[in-house]
Amino acid sequence: MTACVTGSASGIGAATRRMLEDDGHDVIGVDLRDAEVEADLSTQEGRDSAVAAVVAALGERPLDRLVCCAGLGPTVPPRLIAAVNCFGVVDVLDGLLAAMRDGGTPAAVVIASNSATFAAGDDDSLCDALLGDDRAAALDLAETLPAAQVYGQSKRAVTRAVRRRAQQWGEAGVRLNAVAPGPVDTPLLAAVEASELGAAAAALPIPLGRHASAAEIAGVVGFLLGPASAIVHGSVVFADGGIDAMVLPDRI
Ligand code: NAD
């Protein structure tokens, strides 16, 4: 089976790549560097060229698995966070759906974040803008907001993007789900810990008392891609040691 993993060069994407390869998949990685497809998902040109290069690498083969891991933490400029974390996911999803229709029990997973809920604030303006028609205006709005809020809103946007595609993707026979991790020990989290956001991140209690490893998140992705989750579609699986349940116990 053939899989595509964005953000395959580091962290959760690299662990997911290893998991899929160990399972016998042929993996087409997409990343800025050290990948089969080297592309910048922050630009429209980069996203278009990434999709075209993945389709070219597939040749006659369908795409059986897609995992969108590429993302940026709240330590880089807000415009970049919004572009990669939202547009870099939805354009890859929409660009590769056609290639997945003929896959063997095809399935896709988006790595969102538990920041999509409690950490994104109550004002959904940026989330709405990111999913709207005027992307330039959405990026301008992102620039006016704190990076941590933009990060949370970008993750809320991709989570909604997954849920909004449930009908279309279901009709196409392709399952699509999201994973919402909490703290995962990767270079992205190390950068947060070293920044002015580090103290707040460290102060947040974690019911299970520890961070996840990238391999643990890859394990959840593996479940969502495989036959044991055949009826799971349009779902968001929190893999955050219980943080979301602790902060919002009565949300459901
Ligand atoms: P990471 O930094 O280890 O890996 C991210 C990868 O994305 C890198 O290889 C990077 O080169 C790639 N990438 C970044 N910008 C790109 C661009 N413009 N074009 C193409 N590739 C690009 O980080 P990670 O922690 O493994 O993050 C993976 C995903 O998990 C991200 O979407 C992140 O938001 C999410 N996440 C991480 C945590 C955490 O605590 N680490 C928690 C929740 C969600």
Coordinates of C-alpha atoms in Angstrom, one line a residue, residues 4-248:
C4 CA 1.8 10.1 1.9
V5 CA 3.0 11.8 5.1
T6 CA 3.5 15.6 5.2
G7 CA 6.0 16.8 7.8
S8 CA 7.7 13.5 7.4
A9 CA 11.2 14.7 8.3
S10 CA 10.7 15.3 12.0
G11 CA 8.7 14.5 15.1
I12 CA 5.2 13.0 14.7
G13 CA 5.5 12.9 10.9
A14 CA 8.8 11.0 11.1
A15 CA 7.4 8.5 13.7
T16 CA 4.3 8.0 11.5
R17 CA 6.5 7.4 8.5
R18 CA 8.5 4.7 10.4
M19 CA 5.3 3.1 11.6
L20 CA 3.9 2.9 8.1
E21 CA 7.1 1.6 6.6
D22 CA 7.4 -1.0 9.4
D23 CA 3.8 -2.0 8.3
G24 CA 5.0 -2.5 4.7
H25 CA 3.8 0.8 3.2
D26 CA 5.7 2.6 0.5
V27 CA 5.8 6.2 1.9
I28 CA 6.0 9.4 -0.1
G29 CA 7.2 12.0 2.4
V30 CA 6.5 15.7 1.9
D31 CA 8.6 18.3 3.8
L32 CA 10.8 21.3 3.4
R33 CA 13.8 19.0 3.1
D34 CA 14.8 15.3 3.6
A35 CA 11.7 14.1 1.8
E36 CA 10.7 12.5 -1.5
V37 CA 8.7 15.7 -2.2
E38 CA 10.4 18.8 -1.0
A39 CA 7.9 21.7 -1.0
D40 CA 6.9 24.7 1.1
L41 CA 3.3 24.2 2.3
S42 CA 3.2 27.9 3.4
T43 CA 2.7 29.1 -0.2
Q44 CA 0.0 28.4 -2.8
E45 CA 2.7 27.6 -5.3
G46 CA 4.4 25.2 -2.8
R47 CA 1.1 23.4 -2.0
D48 CA 0.2 23.1 -5.7
S49 CA 3.6 21.7 -6.5
A50 CA 3.5 19.3 -3.5
V51 CA 0.2 17.8 -4.7
A52 CA 1.4 17.6 -8.3
A53 CA 4.6 15.9 -7.2
V54 CA 2.8 13.3 -5.0
V55 CA 0.4 12.5 -7.9
A56 CA 3.4 12.1 -10.2
A57 CA 5.2 9.9 -7.7
L58 CA 2.1 7.7 -7.4
G59 CA 2.1 7.0 -11.2
E60 CA -0.7 4.5 -11.8
R61 CA -1.0 3.6 -8.1
P62 CA -3.8 4.9 -5.9
L63 CA -3.0 6.6 -2.6
D64 CA -4.2 4.3 0.3
R65 CA -3.1 6.4 3.3
L66 CA -2.6 10.2 3.9
V67 CA -1.4 11.7 7.1
C68 CA -1.1 15.5 7.4
C69 CA 1.5 16.2 10.1
A70 CA 3.3 19.3 8.8
G71 CA 2.8 22.2 11.1
L72 CA 4.4 25.0 13.0
G73 CA 4.2 25.9 16.7
P74 CA 3.4 29.3 18.3
T75 CA 7.1 30.4 18.1
V76 CA 7.1 31.6 14.5
P77 CA 5.3 34.5 12.8
P78 CA 1.5 34.2 13.0
R79 CA 1.0 34.5 9.3
L80 CA 3.2 31.4 8.7
I81 CA 1.5 29.4 11.5
A82 CA -1.9 30.1 9.9
A83 CA -0.7 29.3 6.3
V84 CA 1.0 26.0 7.1
N85 CA -1.3 24.7 9.8
C86 CA -4.5 25.4 7.9
F87 CA -4.0 25.9 4.2
G88 CA -1.1 23.4 4.2
V89 CA -3.6 20.8 5.4
V90 CA -6.8 21.6 3.5
D91 CA -5.2 22.0 0.1
V92 CA -3.3 18.7 0.5
L93 CA -6.5 16.9 1.6
D94 CA -8.5 18.4 -1.3
G95 CA -5.7 18.0 -3.8
L96 CA -5.2 14.3 -3.0
L97 CA -8.8 13.1 -2.5
A98 CA -9.1 12.1 -6.1
A99 CA -6.0 9.9 -5.8
M100 CA -7.4 8.2 -2.7
R101 CA -10.8 7.2 -4.2
D102 CA -9.4 4.0 -5.7
G103 CA -7.2 3.1 -2.8
G104 CA -7.6 -0.1 -0.8
T105 CA -9.8 0.9 2.2
P106 CA -8.4 4.4 1.9
A107 CA -8.1 6.6 5.0
A108 CA -6.6 9.9 6.0
V109 CA -5.6 11.5 9.3
V110 CA -5.0 15.2 10.2
I111 CA -2.8 16.0 13.2
A112 CA -4.7 18.9 14.8
S113 CA -4.2 19.7 18.5
N114 CA -6.0 20.0 21.8
S115 CA -5.2 23.7 21.5
A116 CA -8.2 23.8 19.1
T117 CA -10.6 23.8 22.2
F118 CA -9.6 25.6 25.4
A119 CA -6.5 27.3 24.1
A120 CA -8.0 29.0 21.0
G121 CA -10.2 31.5 22.9
D122 CA -13.9 32.2 22.4
D123 CA -13.5 34.5 19.3
D124 CA -13.8 32.3 16.2
S125 CA -13.1 35.2 13.7
L126 CA -9.8 33.8 12.6
C127 CA -11.0 30.2 12.3
D128 CA -14.0 31.5 10.2
A129 CA -11.7 33.6 8.1
L130 CA -9.2 30.7 7.5
L131 CA -12.0 28.6 6.2
G132 CA -13.6 31.4 4.2
D133 CA -12.9 32.6 0.6
D134 CA -10.5 35.5 1.3
R135 CA -7.3 33.9 2.4
A136 CA -5.2 37.1 2.1
A137 CA -7.5 38.8 4.6
A138 CA -7.3 35.8 6.9
L139 CA -3.5 36.0 6.9
D140 CA -3.7 39.7 7.6
L141 CA -6.0 39.1 10.5
A142 CA -3.6 36.4 11.9
E143 CA -0.9 39.0 11.9
T144 CA -2.8 41.1 14.4
L145 CA -3.3 38.3 16.9
P146 CA -1.0 36.6 19.5
A147 CA 0.8 33.6 18.0
A148 CA -0.6 31.2 20.6
Q149 CA -4.2 32.2 19.7
V150 CA -3.4 31.9 16.0
Y151 CA -2.0 28.4 16.6
G152 CA -5.2 27.4 18.5
Q153 CA -7.4 28.9 15.9
S154 CA -5.5 27.3 13.0
K155 CA -6.0 23.9 14.7
R156 CA -9.7 24.7 15.3
A157 CA -10.0 25.4 11.6
V158 CA -8.4 22.2 10.5
T159 CA -10.5 20.2 12.9
R160 CA -13.7 21.8 11.5
A161 CA -12.3 21.2 8.0
V162 CA -12.2 17.5 8.8
R163 CA -15.7 17.4 10.2
R164 CA -17.1 19.5 7.3
R165 CA -15.7 16.9 4.8
A166 CA -17.4 13.9 6.5
Q167 CA -20.2 13.7 3.9
Q168 CA -18.1 14.3 0.8
W169 CA -15.3 12.0 1.8
G170 CA -17.7 9.3 3.1
E171 CA -19.5 9.3 -0.2
A172 CA -16.1 8.9 -1.9
G173 CA -15.3 5.9 0.4
V174 CA -12.4 7.6 2.1
R175 CA -12.3 7.8 5.9
L176 CA -11.0 11.1 7.3
N177 CA -10.3 11.7 11.0
A178 CA -8.3 14.0 13.2
V179 CA -6.0 13.4 16.2
A180 CA -5.7 16.2 18.8
P181 CA -2.5 15.7 20.7
G182 CA -1.4 17.5 23.8
P183 CA 2.3 18.0 24.6
V184 CA 4.4 15.6 22.5
D185 CA 8.2 15.5 22.9
T186 CA 9.4 16.8 19.5
P187 CA 11.5 19.8 18.3
L188 CA 8.3 21.8 18.0
L189 CA 7.5 21.4 21.7
A190 CA 11.2 22.0 22.6
A191 CA 11.0 25.4 20.9
V192 CA 7.8 26.3 22.8
E193 CA 9.4 25.3 26.1
A194 CA 12.4 27.5 25.3
S195 CA 10.2 30.5 24.5
E196 CA 8.3 32.9 26.6
L197 CA 5.3 30.5 26.3
G198 CA 7.3 27.8 28.1
A199 CA 6.3 28.7 31.6
A200 CA 2.5 28.6 30.8
A201 CA 2.9 25.3 29.0
A202 CA 4.7 23.8 31.9
A203 CA 2.1 25.0 34.4
L204 CA -0.8 23.2 32.7
P205 CA -1.5 20.0 34.6
I206 CA -1.7 16.7 32.6
P207 CA -4.0 14.0 34.2
L208 CA -1.7 11.2 33.1
G209 CA 1.3 13.2 34.3
R210 CA 3.5 13.2 31.3
H211 CA 4.0 14.2 27.7
A212 CA 3.4 11.8 24.8
S213 CA 6.1 10.4 22.6
A214 CA 5.9 10.9 18.8
A215 CA 5.6 7.1 18.5
E216 CA 2.5 7.1 20.8
I217 CA 0.8 9.6 18.5
A218 CA 1.8 7.5 15.5
G219 CA 0.1 4.6 17.2
V220 CA -3.2 6.5 17.4
V221 CA -2.8 7.5 13.7
G222 CA -2.2 3.8 12.9
F223 CA -5.4 2.8 14.7
L224 CA -7.3 5.5 12.7
L225 CA -5.8 4.3 9.4
G226 CA -6.4 0.6 10.0
P227 CA -9.3 -1.9 9.9
A228 CA -10.0 -1.7 13.7
S229 CA -11.4 1.8 13.1
A230 CA -13.5 1.0 10.0
I231 CA -16.6 2.8 11.3
V232 CA -14.7 5.8 12.7
H233 CA -15.1 8.8 10.3
G234 CA -15.2 12.6 10.9
S235 CA -14.0 12.0 14.5
V236 CA -11.5 13.9 16.6
V237 CA -9.5 11.7 18.9
F238 CA -7.9 13.5 21.8
A239 CA -4.5 12.0 22.6
D240 CA -3.5 14.4 25.3
G241 CA -3.1 12.6 28.5
G242 CA -6.6 13.8 29.6
I243 CA -6.0 17.6 29.4
D244 CA -9.0 18.4 27.3
A245 CA -11.3 16.3 29.5
M246 CA -9.8 18.0 32.6
V247 CA -10.3 21.5 31.3
L248 CA -13.7 20.9 29.6

